[in-house]
Short mmCIF file of C-alpha atoms in Angstrom, two decimals:
data_model
loop_
_atom_site.label_atom_id
_atom_site.label_comp_id
_atom_site.label_asym_id
_atom_site.label_seq_id
_atom_site.Cartn_x
_atom_site.Cartn_y
_atom_site.Cartn_z
CA MET T 147 -34.70 61.41 170.06
CA PRO T 148 -31.65 60.36 171.68
CA THR T 149 -31.51 61.19 175.55
CA SER T 150 -28.78 63.50 176.63
CA SER T 151 -27.14 60.63 178.21
CA ALA T 152 -26.62 58.84 175.51
CA PHE T 153 -25.38 61.98 173.66
CA ARG T 154 -22.81 62.43 176.43
CA SER T 155 -21.54 58.93 176.26
CA GLN T 156 -20.76 59.09 172.83
CA ILE T 157 -18.78 62.22 173.05
CA VAL T 158 -16.86 60.85 175.69
CA SER T 159 -15.62 57.97 173.34
CA ASP T 160 -15.42 60.29 170.45
CA ARG T 161 -13.07 62.54 172.31
CA GLY T 162 -10.88 59.67 173.29
CA GLY T 163 -11.74 60.16 177.00
CA SER T 164 -11.66 64.06 177.70
CA GLU T 165 -13.86 64.19 180.65
CA TYR T 166 -13.59 67.73 180.48
CA VAL T 167 -16.05 68.39 177.41
CA SER T 168 -18.19 65.20 178.46
CA ARG T 169 -19.04 66.74 181.70
CA PHE T 170 -19.07 70.36 180.11
CA LEU T 171 -21.78 68.96 177.69
CA ASN T 172 -23.44 67.00 180.65
CA SER T 173 -24.76 69.97 182.29
CA GLU T 174 -24.53 72.88 179.76
CA VAL T 175 -26.16 71.10 176.79
CA LYS T 176 -29.00 70.08 178.62
CA MET T 177 -29.75 73.22 180.05
CA ALA T 178 -29.25 75.11 176.80
CA LEU T 179 -31.88 72.50 175.25
CA ASP T 180 -34.46 73.28 177.63
CA ARG T 181 -33.92 76.76 177.67
CA GLU T 182 -33.50 77.68 174.07
CA ARG T 183 -34.39 74.87 171.70
CA SER T 184 -32.39 76.62 168.91
CA GLN T 185 -31.90 74.85 165.55
CA LYS T 186 -28.51 73.98 166.24
CA PHE T 187 -29.07 72.66 169.52
CA THR T 188 -31.81 70.31 168.08
CA TRP T 189 -29.86 69.18 165.33
CA ALA T 190 -26.72 68.27 167.25
CA ALA T 191 -28.99 66.77 170.10
CA SER T 192 -30.90 64.76 167.50
CA THR T 193 -27.93 63.64 165.87
CA PRO T 194 -27.72 59.73 166.50
CA ALA T 195 -25.00 58.95 168.86
CA SER T 196 -23.93 55.57 166.28
CA ALA T 197 -24.02 57.76 163.33
CA MET T 198 -21.62 60.37 164.61
CA ALA T 199 -19.15 57.32 166.00
CA THR T 200 -18.99 55.87 162.56
CA ALA T 201 -19.16 58.77 160.33
CA ASN T 202 -16.22 60.69 161.94
CA PRO T 203 -14.43 59.67 164.89
CA ASP T 204 -13.16 63.30 165.66
CA PRO T 205 -15.43 65.70 167.49
CA GLN T 206 -18.11 67.36 165.16
CA PRO T 207 -17.64 70.93 164.58
CA GLU T 208 -21.21 71.61 165.36
CA ILE T 209 -20.72 69.93 168.79
CA LEU T 210 -17.99 72.42 169.44
CA SER T 211 -20.36 75.33 168.42
CA ILE T 212 -22.81 74.18 171.33
CA THR T 213 -20.10 74.41 173.90
CA LEU T 214 -19.30 77.96 172.77
CA LYS T 215 -22.91 79.13 172.85
CA ALA T 216 -23.38 77.38 176.04
CA PRO T 217 -23.18 79.58 178.95
CA ILE T 218 -19.83 79.63 180.25
CA ARG T 219 -18.84 78.15 183.45
CA GLN T 220 -15.76 77.37 185.61
CA PRO T 221 -15.42 73.71 186.04
CA GLN T 222 -16.19 72.99 189.61
CA SER T 223 -13.33 71.82 192.03
CA ARG T 224 -12.81 71.95 195.48
CA PHE T 225 -9.57 72.15 197.69
CA LEU T 226 -9.21 70.36 200.56
CA PRO T 227 -6.29 72.07 202.99
CA GLN T 228 -4.33 69.21 204.79
CA ASN T 229 -1.71 70.95 206.73
CA GLU T 230 -1.11 74.76 207.15
CA TRP T 231 1.55 76.62 208.36
CA GLU T 232 2.17 80.45 209.11
CA GLY T 233 5.78 81.24 207.70
CA VAL T 234 8.02 84.41 208.54
CA VAL T 235 10.80 85.03 205.72
CA ASP T 236 14.34 84.53 207.54
CA LYS T 237 16.55 84.96 204.74
CA ILE T 238 16.55 85.63 200.93
CA ASP T 239 19.22 84.02 198.50
CA LEU T 240 18.93 85.33 195.46
CA ASP T 241 21.67 83.70 193.64
CA ASP T 242 19.57 80.65 194.22
CA ALA T 243 16.37 82.15 193.87
CA SER T 244 15.13 80.74 197.21
CA PHE T 245 13.93 82.10 200.49
CA SER T 246 13.84 80.49 203.69
CA ALA T 247 11.48 80.64 206.39
CA ARG T 248 10.46 79.79 210.10
CA LEU T 249 6.87 77.74 210.01
CA ASP T 250 4.63 77.28 212.62
CA ASP T 251 2.12 74.42 212.15
CA LEU T 252 -1.37 75.88 212.70
CA THR T 253 -3.10 72.36 212.01
CA ASN T 254 -0.88 70.73 214.57
CA PRO T 255 -0.39 73.17 217.13
CA GLY T 256 2.45 72.54 219.57
CA THR T 257 4.37 71.09 216.76
CA PRO T 258 7.81 72.31 217.21
CA GLN T 259 8.85 75.15 214.90
CA GLU T 260 10.31 74.20 211.39
CA TYR T 261 12.10 75.34 208.95
CA ALA T 262 12.08 75.17 205.18
CA GLU T 263 13.52 76.69 202.07
CA PHE T 264 11.40 77.44 199.12
CA TYR T 265 12.03 78.35 195.67
CA LEU T 266 10.99 81.95 194.48
CA ASP T 267 9.35 80.31 191.50
CA ASP T 268 6.62 78.78 193.81
CA VAL T 269 5.61 81.95 194.67
CA ARG T 270 2.93 83.78 192.50
CA GLN T 271 4.21 86.54 190.29
CA ASP T 272 1.95 89.02 192.02
CA ASP T 273 3.61 87.99 195.43
CA ARG T 274 6.96 88.14 194.49
CA PRO T 275 7.57 91.87 195.68
CA LEU T 276 6.14 91.00 199.13
CA VAL T 277 8.94 88.37 199.66
CA GLN T 278 11.11 90.29 202.27
CA VAL T 279 12.85 89.35 205.27
CA GLY T 280 10.09 89.45 208.07
CA ALA T 281 7.46 88.92 205.50
CA VAL T 282 4.38 86.71 206.72
CA PHE T 283 2.63 84.24 204.46
CA ARG T 284 0.60 81.17 204.67
CA TRP T 285 1.61 77.60 203.24
CA VAL T 286 -1.17 75.32 202.58
CA ILE T 287 -0.80 71.79 201.61
CA GLY T 288 -4.05 70.12 200.44
CA LYS T 289 -5.73 68.29 197.68
CA ARG T 290 -7.60 69.59 194.81
CA GLU T 291 -10.43 67.45 193.57
CA ASP T 292 -11.83 68.47 190.14
CA GLN T 293 -15.27 67.67 188.95
CA PHE T 294 -14.45 64.57 187.60
CA GLY T 295 -13.02 63.43 191.10
CA THR T 296 -9.31 63.68 190.18
CA ILE T 297 -7.22 64.04 192.84
CA GLU T 298 -4.15 66.39 192.94
CA ARG T 299 -1.93 66.98 195.52
CA THR T 300 -1.00 70.68 195.56
CA SER T 301 0.95 73.21 197.94
CA LYS T 302 0.17 77.31 197.84
CA ILE T 303 2.14 79.98 199.07
CA VAL T 304 0.29 82.99 199.86
CA PHE T 305 2.10 85.90 201.09
CA ARG T 306 -0.16 88.11 203.38
CA ARG T 307 -1.04 91.64 202.63
CA LEU T 308 -0.70 92.73 206.32
CA PRO T 309 -1.95 96.37 207.20
CA ALA T 310 0.58 99.25 206.86
CA TYR T 311 1.71 100.76 210.24
CA SER T 312 -0.70 103.78 211.11
CA LEU T 313 0.97 106.95 212.83
CA ALA T 314 -1.66 106.49 215.50
CA ASP T 315 -0.37 103.08 216.14
CA ILE T 316 3.37 104.20 216.15
CA GLU T 317 2.72 107.44 218.48
CA LYS T 318 0.72 104.69 221.00
CA ALA T 319 3.65 102.48 220.92
CA ASN T 320 5.94 105.24 221.22
CA ALA T 321 4.52 106.74 224.43
CA ARG T 322 4.42 103.51 226.05
CA ALA T 323 8.02 103.15 225.24
CA GLU T 324 8.87 106.42 226.54
CA ARG T 325 7.43 105.73 230.20
CA LEU T 326 9.33 102.65 230.13
CA SER T 327 12.78 104.09 229.05
CA SER T 328 12.62 106.97 231.26
CA GLY T 329 10.84 105.17 234.23
CA ILE T 330 12.95 102.44 235.14
CA ARG T 331 15.83 103.21 236.78
CA GLY T 332 19.53 102.04 236.46
CA GLU T 333 22.68 102.16 238.33
CA MET V 238 51.72 69.39 232.68
CA PRO V 239 48.44 71.20 231.96
CA GLU V 240 46.77 72.79 234.95
CA ARG V 241 44.12 70.58 236.22
CA SER V 242 40.51 72.44 236.11
CA ALA V 243 38.72 72.35 239.74
CA PHE V 244 35.33 71.25 237.71
CA GLN V 245 34.29 68.16 236.86
CA VAL V 246 31.27 67.49 235.07
CA VAL V 247 29.15 65.43 236.92
CA SER V 248 25.88 65.21 235.18
CA ALA V 249 24.44 65.48 231.69
CA ALA V 250 21.61 63.67 232.08
CA ASN V 251 17.99 64.96 233.06
CA LYS V 252 18.10 63.02 236.41
CA TYR V 253 19.10 66.17 238.19
CA GLY V 254 19.44 64.58 241.87
CA THR V 255 20.33 66.84 244.36
CA GLY V 256 21.49 70.38 244.83
CA PRO V 257 25.10 71.18 245.47
CA HIS V 258 26.58 71.14 249.16
CA ALA V 259 26.89 74.88 250.37
CA GLN V 260 30.59 74.85 249.46
CA THR V 261 30.49 73.46 246.16
CA LEU V 262 30.56 75.32 243.06
CA GLU V 263 27.92 74.75 240.28
CA VAL V 264 27.89 75.71 236.93
CA THR V 265 24.83 74.12 234.76
CA LEU V 266 24.51 75.05 231.27
CA ILE V 267 21.02 74.58 229.47
CA GLY V 268 20.48 74.69 225.71
CA PRO V 269 19.80 74.97 222.94
CA GLY V 270 16.11 74.38 222.44
CA PHE V 271 14.69 77.92 222.56
CA GLY V 272 17.37 79.65 224.47
CA GLU V 273 20.56 79.27 226.32
CA SER V 274 20.88 79.73 230.01
CA VAL V 275 23.78 79.35 232.73
CA LEU V 276 22.89 78.92 236.21
CA VAL V 277 25.82 79.46 238.58
CA HIS V 278 25.93 78.27 242.41
CA VAL V 279 28.01 80.42 244.42
CA GLY V 280 28.04 78.87 247.81
CA ASP V 281 25.56 78.73 250.71
CA GLY V 282 22.47 78.14 248.31
CA CYS V 283 23.00 81.71 246.44
CA TRP V 284 22.66 81.42 242.77
CA PHE V 285 22.93 83.69 240.01
CA VAL V 286 21.39 83.06 236.40
CA VAL V 287 22.41 84.24 232.88
CA ASP V 288 19.89 84.50 230.47
CA SER V 289 17.10 81.90 230.17
CA ALA V 290 15.71 79.16 227.73
CA GLN V 291 12.25 78.00 227.75
CA GLU V 292 11.49 74.14 228.78
CA ASP V 293 10.92 72.16 225.92
CA ARG V 294 7.99 70.24 227.53
CA SER V 295 6.32 73.05 229.41
CA GLY V 296 7.24 76.16 227.80
CA ARG V 297 8.53 77.33 231.32
CA SER V 298 11.69 79.13 232.03
CA ALA V 299 14.31 76.22 232.00
CA PRO V 300 16.30 77.49 234.98
CA LEU V 301 13.45 77.63 236.99
CA VAL V 302 12.64 74.11 236.38
CA TYR V 303 15.72 73.02 237.18
CA LEU V 304 16.11 74.50 240.55
CA GLU V 305 12.63 73.12 241.29
CA HIS V 306 13.73 69.67 240.56
CA LEU V 307 16.45 70.21 242.85
CA GLY V 308 14.01 71.61 245.51
CA ILE V 309 15.41 75.13 245.36
CA LYS V 310 13.03 78.04 245.57
CA ALA V 311 13.51 81.18 242.98
CA ASP V 312 14.49 83.42 245.99
CA ALA V 313 17.90 81.67 245.86
CA LEU V 314 18.28 83.46 242.63
CA LYS V 315 20.53 86.97 244.05
CA ALA V 316 20.89 88.12 240.25
CA VAL V 317 19.41 87.47 237.17
CA VAL V 318 21.80 88.68 234.28
CA ILE V 319 20.29 89.44 230.89
CA SER V 320 23.19 89.39 228.65
CA HIS V 321 21.57 90.58 225.49
CA TYR V 322 18.36 90.81 223.47
CA ASP V 323 18.05 87.72 221.48
CA ASP V 324 15.08 85.39 220.76
CA ASP V 325 17.14 82.40 221.94
CA HIS V 326 18.72 83.83 225.18
CA ILE V 327 15.54 85.58 226.58
CA ARG V 328 12.52 82.92 226.35
CA GLY V 329 11.22 82.43 229.89
CA LEU V 330 12.66 85.65 231.15
CA ALA V 331 9.77 87.43 232.18
CA GLU V 332 8.76 84.45 234.50
CA LEU V 333 12.36 83.96 235.76
CA VAL V 334 12.60 88.00 236.43
CA LYS V 335 9.05 87.94 238.21
CA SER V 336 9.99 84.96 240.33
CA ALA V 337 13.25 85.56 241.39
CA ALA V 338 11.78 88.93 242.97
CA ASP V 339 14.50 89.88 244.99
CA ALA V 340 17.23 89.22 242.71
CA LYS V 341 19.56 92.27 241.16
CA VAL V 342 18.63 92.40 237.38
CA ILE V 343 21.91 93.03 235.77
CA THR V 344 21.86 93.97 232.01
CA SER V 345 23.30 96.52 229.34
CA THR V 346 22.16 100.12 228.82
CA ALA V 347 20.73 99.38 225.77
CA PHE V 348 17.79 97.59 227.25
CA THR V 349 16.15 100.89 228.36
CA SER V 350 17.42 102.73 225.65
CA SER V 351 14.50 104.67 223.82
CA ASP V 352 15.47 103.12 220.56
CA PHE V 353 14.92 99.43 221.86
CA THR V 354 11.69 100.19 224.08
CA ARG V 355 10.33 101.92 221.16
CA LEU V 356 11.04 98.90 219.09
CA VAL V 357 9.49 96.30 221.56
CA ALA V 358 6.40 98.57 222.32
CA ASN V 359 5.69 98.91 218.39
CA VAL V 360 6.41 94.75 217.58
CA VAL V 361 4.08 94.03 220.68
CA GLU V 362 1.23 96.66 219.78
CA ASP V 363 1.24 94.65 216.40
CA LYS V 364 -1.94 92.66 216.48
CA THR V 365 -1.57 90.62 213.09
CA ARG V 366 1.11 88.60 215.05
CA ARG V 367 0.53 85.13 216.37
CA GLY V 368 2.53 83.49 219.53
CA ARG V 369 4.91 84.84 221.68
CA THR V 370 8.24 86.22 220.66
CA GLY V 371 11.33 87.73 222.49
CA ALA V 372 9.92 91.06 222.22
CA ASP V 373 6.88 90.00 224.43
CA GLU V 374 9.33 88.56 227.09
CA ALA V 375 11.47 91.80 226.74
CA ASN V 376 8.12 94.01 227.02
CA GLU V 377 6.66 91.90 229.80
CA VAL V 378 10.31 92.21 232.00
CA LEU V 379 10.08 96.17 231.04
CA ASN V 380 6.69 96.50 232.55
CA HIS V 381 7.62 94.60 235.44
CA LEU V 382 10.36 96.69 236.16
CA LEU V 383 8.45 99.78 235.76
CA ASP V 384 5.51 98.76 237.92
CA THR V 385 7.45 97.39 240.82
CA GLY V 386 10.03 100.11 240.91
CA ARG V 387 12.68 97.52 240.51
CA GLY V 388 15.89 99.03 239.49
CA LEU V 389 18.55 97.76 236.94
CA THR V 390 22.25 97.17 237.51
CA TRP V 391 24.45 98.28 234.17
CA ALA V 392 26.73 96.00 232.71
CA LEU V 393 29.41 97.86 231.44
CA SER V 394 33.20 97.38 230.02
CA GLN V 395 35.27 96.10 232.99
CA ARG V 396 32.93 96.83 235.72
CA SER V 397 32.83 95.04 239.22
CA ILE V 398 29.58 94.69 240.57
CA ASN V 399 29.11 94.17 244.29
CA LEU V 400 26.55 91.56 245.19
CA GLU V 401 25.97 91.58 248.81
CA ALA V 402 24.43 88.03 248.89
CA PHE V 403 27.79 86.52 247.58
CA GLN V 404 29.91 87.87 250.45
CA ASN V 405 30.48 86.23 253.79
CA LEU V 406 29.89 82.94 252.66
CA SER V 407 30.95 80.00 254.28
CA HIS V 408 33.53 78.90 252.12
CA GLY V 409 35.11 82.17 253.18
CA GLN V 410 36.39 82.92 249.63
CA THR V 411 35.97 86.40 248.23
CA VAL V 412 33.38 86.68 245.38
CA ARG V 413 34.07 89.06 242.39
CA PHE V 414 31.53 89.36 239.99
CA SER V 415 32.61 91.55 236.69
CA THR V 416 30.99 92.31 233.55
CA LEU V 417 33.72 92.60 230.88
CA THR V 418 31.70 93.92 228.03
CA PRO V 419 29.49 95.76 226.64
CA SER V 420 31.87 98.44 224.64
CA ASP V 421 30.14 101.67 224.06
CA ALA V 422 30.92 101.13 220.29
CA GLU V 423 28.72 97.70 220.62
CA VAL V 424 25.91 99.74 222.30
CA THR V 425 25.75 101.98 219.65
CA ASN V 426 26.15 99.28 216.97
CA PHE V 427 22.89 97.81 218.83
CA MET V 428 20.83 101.05 219.01
CA SER V 429 21.60 101.75 215.17
CA TRP V 430 20.17 98.50 214.43
CA ALA V 431 17.01 98.96 216.52
CA ALA V 432 16.51 102.23 214.54
CA SER V 433 16.92 100.57 211.46
CA VAL V 434 14.29 98.21 211.75
CA MET V 435 12.00 100.40 213.50
CA PRO V 436 8.22 100.52 211.96
CA LYS V 437 7.53 103.45 210.28
CA ALA V 438 4.18 105.06 209.39
CA GLY V 439 2.74 103.63 206.17
CA ALA V 440 4.92 100.93 205.88
CA ALA V 441 4.03 97.43 205.37
CA ARG V 442 3.97 95.29 208.50
CA ARG V 443 6.58 92.47 208.87
CA ARG V 444 7.90 90.47 211.87
CA LEU V 445 10.94 91.75 213.20
CA PRO V 446 14.05 90.29 211.54
CA LYS V 447 16.66 88.38 213.54
CA ARG V 448 19.64 90.37 214.44
CA GLU V 449 22.49 88.86 213.10
CA ARG V 450 25.10 90.27 215.26
CA ASN V 451 25.12 89.96 218.97
CA ASP V 452 25.74 93.41 219.96
CA VAL V 453 25.77 94.08 223.57
CA SER V 454 26.61 90.44 224.48
CA PHE V 455 28.42 90.78 227.55
CA VAL V 456 30.99 88.55 229.14
CA LEU V 457 31.18 87.72 232.93
CA LEU V 458 33.97 86.78 234.95
CA VAL V 459 33.37 85.48 238.13
CA GLU V 460 36.55 85.14 240.79
CA ILE V 461 35.52 82.64 243.53
CA GLY V 462 38.61 82.41 245.73
CA PRO V 463 41.00 80.51 243.68
CA VAL V 464 38.61 79.45 241.28
CA ASN V 465 37.68 81.76 238.23
CA ILE V 466 34.68 81.25 235.63
CA LEU V 467 34.50 82.79 232.22
CA LEU V 468 31.03 83.17 230.76
CA GLY V 469 31.44 84.18 227.08
CA ALA V 470 27.68 84.32 226.42
CA ASP V 471 27.32 85.33 222.87
CA LEU V 472 30.51 87.43 222.20
CA GLU V 473 31.88 87.60 218.71
CA GLU V 474 35.10 88.66 217.24
CA GLU V 475 35.11 90.96 214.17
CA ASP V 476 38.62 92.10 214.24
CA ARG V 477 37.78 95.60 215.27
CA ALA V 478 39.34 97.30 218.02
CA GLU V 479 36.35 98.65 219.64
CA THR V 480 34.21 95.62 219.55
CA GLY V 481 34.21 91.61 220.38
CA TRP V 482 37.09 89.75 222.14
CA THR V 483 39.72 92.35 220.68
CA ALA V 484 38.00 95.17 222.75
CA VAL V 485 37.60 92.63 225.93
CA LEU V 486 41.61 91.73 225.74
CA ALA V 487 42.54 95.29 225.19
CA SER V 488 40.43 96.50 228.25
CA ARG V 489 43.04 95.09 230.75
CA ALA V 490 45.68 97.70 229.76
CA GLY V 491 48.43 95.22 229.82
CA GLN V 492 47.52 93.71 233.43
CA PRO V 493 47.40 89.71 233.31
CA TRP V 494 43.90 88.26 233.37
CA PRO V 495 42.79 86.05 236.39
CA ARG V 496 42.66 82.69 234.59
CA SER V 497 39.64 80.89 234.34
CA SER V 498 39.35 76.88 234.64
CA LEU V 499 35.75 76.61 233.30
CA TYR V 500 34.69 78.23 230.12
CA LYS V 501 31.26 78.54 228.81
CA VAL V 502 32.53 78.89 225.12
CA ALA V 503 31.47 81.92 223.47
CA HIS V 504 28.70 82.28 220.99
CA HIS V 505 28.04 78.30 220.89
CA GLY V 506 31.11 77.49 219.97
CA SER V 507 31.30 79.24 216.37
CA GLU V 508 34.35 80.41 214.60
CA THR V 509 33.12 83.67 214.88
CA GLY V 510 33.20 83.49 218.78
CA HIS V 511 36.65 82.33 218.93
CA HIS V 512 39.74 84.41 219.49
CA ASP V 513 42.93 82.56 220.30
CA HIS V 514 44.24 84.96 222.87
CA VAL V 515 41.28 84.33 225.29
CA TRP V 516 42.45 80.78 225.27
CA GLN V 517 46.11 81.82 225.90
CA GLU V 518 45.59 84.70 227.98
CA MET V 519 42.01 84.47 229.91
CA LEU V 520 42.18 80.74 230.60
CA THR V 521 44.27 78.03 232.17
CA THR V 522 46.42 76.00 229.94
CA LYS V 523 43.58 73.25 229.98
CA PRO V 524 40.29 74.43 231.01
CA VAL V 525 36.76 72.73 231.03
CA ALA V 526 34.78 73.99 228.14
CA LEU V 527 31.04 73.73 228.14
CA LEU V 528 28.90 74.95 225.18
CA ALA V 529 25.61 74.73 224.15
CA PRO V 530 25.39 74.35 220.13
CA TRP V 531 23.07 76.49 218.11
CA MET V 532 20.83 75.24 215.25
CA ASN V 533 19.09 77.08 212.62
CA GLY V 534 17.59 75.01 209.67
CA GLY V 535 20.24 73.02 208.16
CA LYS V 536 22.78 75.31 209.81
CA ILE V 537 25.11 73.87 212.91
CA VAL V 538 26.88 75.54 215.17
CA PRO V 539 29.89 74.62 215.84
CA ASP V 540 30.76 73.20 212.81
CA ILE V 541 33.36 70.26 212.55
CA ASN V 542 36.26 72.69 212.45
CA ALA V 543 35.37 74.69 215.08
CA ARG V 544 34.69 71.47 217.45
CA ARG V 545 38.30 70.42 216.57
CA LYS V 546 39.67 73.21 217.85
CA ILE V 547 37.76 73.58 220.97
CA ILE V 548 38.63 69.83 221.77
CA SER V 549 42.23 70.53 221.26
CA LEU V 550 42.18 73.52 223.47
CA ALA V 551 40.25 72.35 226.19
CA SER V 552 41.15 69.52 228.76
CA GLU V 553 37.55 68.19 228.63
CA ALA V 554 34.91 69.81 226.11
CA TYR V 555 31.11 69.19 226.46
CA THR V 556 28.19 70.01 224.64
CA THR V 557 24.66 69.99 225.97
CA THR V 558 23.21 67.93 222.94
CA THR V 559 24.59 66.27 219.77
CA ALA V 560 24.88 68.56 216.61
CA ARG V 561 22.07 66.85 215.16
CA ILE V 562 19.21 68.18 213.49
CA PRO V 563 16.02 66.35 214.79
CA LYS V 564 13.68 65.25 211.79
CA PRO V 565 10.29 66.83 211.65
CA PRO V 566 7.27 64.93 212.84
CA ARG V 567 5.96 62.37 211.17
CA ARG V 568 2.78 63.34 209.16
CA GLU V 569 0.60 61.48 206.74
CA ARG V 570 2.71 60.09 204.10
CA ALA V 571 0.96 61.96 201.03
CA ILE V 572 1.77 65.26 203.24
CA GLU V 573 5.21 64.38 203.46
CA LYS V 574 5.51 63.74 199.95
CA THR V 575 4.02 67.06 199.10
CA ILE V 576 6.50 68.67 201.64
CA ALA V 577 9.36 67.17 199.85
CA ARG V 578 8.10 68.03 196.50
CA ASN V 579 7.42 71.78 197.39
CA THR V 580 10.50 72.64 199.34
CA LYS V 581 14.33 72.83 198.84
CA THR V 582 14.62 71.82 202.41
CA PHE V 583 12.26 71.21 205.39
CA ARG V 584 13.35 70.54 208.96
CA THR V 585 12.56 70.89 212.52
CA ALA V 586 14.02 74.62 213.67
CA GLU V 587 14.25 73.45 217.38
CA PRO V 588 16.97 71.05 218.38
CA VAL V 589 16.53 68.80 221.37
CA GLN V 590 17.39 70.50 224.69
CA GLY V 591 19.86 69.41 227.04
CA LEU V 592 21.86 70.16 230.38
CA LEU V 593 25.30 70.20 231.61
CA ARG V 594 26.37 70.20 235.08
CA ALA V 595 29.96 71.07 236.20
CA ARG V 596 30.90 71.05 239.87
CA ALA V 597 33.69 72.10 241.61
CA GLY V 598 34.21 70.25 245.31
CA ARG V 599 34.64 72.40 248.52
CA ILE V 600 36.73 75.27 247.77
#
């Protein structure tokens, strides 16, 4: 019986280097075999790797069925932020589908304030109603490394859903304001 | 032949040397950076300051830092003028007002209006904010005035303000200090804006949007014997009878203006800050013009046309800094590439600060 590692390496070559399938099977097939020992798994796992490669260079349907039966798990990846800003929307240009914002560099405090224009397309659909003058967002640039070690540079704009003003907060502020406006004398 | 200005620009560098002689007038303009500020030496070590700017390096009030460089204490400031509420004119203001403890504080009635104080208090109360803003400066100044019982002197259209410290100076000249604005309509406009952006219960929190119009920005005319100075603040023209330069020009009711030989160009030298009749009626034929440019993202004020116009109208025109947007600080190359790929434009928002100093010899 071939070892699971031989099986995996064969799939990699059959799929023309599709690392996603190979890694998926790497963990999932082994786990499923250990746990269930079903007929299909046994067959797939016991098929000689060399036979699969010569008989049909394309992936075997049985193998696909294994992936479907196996527990579904999202591919693991990690995001490493490299630079983060807090932005405040300054202007919105609907004709150009863009907005401009003032940015404070949170990664390098003390950096002079920066100013950028972004396309609205780069804002998640869910966040677009939040794009208003004065709205606050985080802009994060970083590296996304997937489970195969592939590194991709990414940029994310996430609008903050700040708590609404409460009546109590406003009343407290207004009381302070009243003391100021009535207490300061002028001539 | 054009009338020669009494002023000569003597320094545009950051080595300040010594302070002015007792009988020498000085007008120093600092900006842009975070703010714009004008310091004026009237005589005998008595100064006043219009607005505040934040010094680039220390974050302190730039006019105070300048005076310290000259070895002058803050008590030399006899008046602190808050020309209008705008982030780029009031940074460092709280430190300035508190340090100049005996100075008169001159501002418009809008500064203590209930609409404005409510707006400021609500912004400051918002604990989701980061960093210090113009609202924090205003709040600190207002609380200081309340706690100390220090009163305000209102700037009104065509008001002459008596500043005792500027009388009986050794140069023997009479000093007249007048505010030419704001008009009632400007004050009303400002308060309407404050009410329109006032936080409301249940509404999502947002940062206070920048006021696009410079309502209540007031112009100062300082007459020191034969020498007059016009400080244009951020006044803009809207071609409306009740606001801007049109309102100022009409307020004299046909009387000729004392002509100024030094002009702090209004609103950073923008097209909207310009009015032909200011140059024709309020200034000498060829005055010295000083301006601090304004930059926001990719926009620079004054643009090339406005610059040409000012140069053609002044005998000498100076700017505190070059009209150039500085590049953002260097970052790791991969980060810079990602920034470039994901933005339409990306710039440093804060321009390099500069200083201009004009002095008029013994008067």
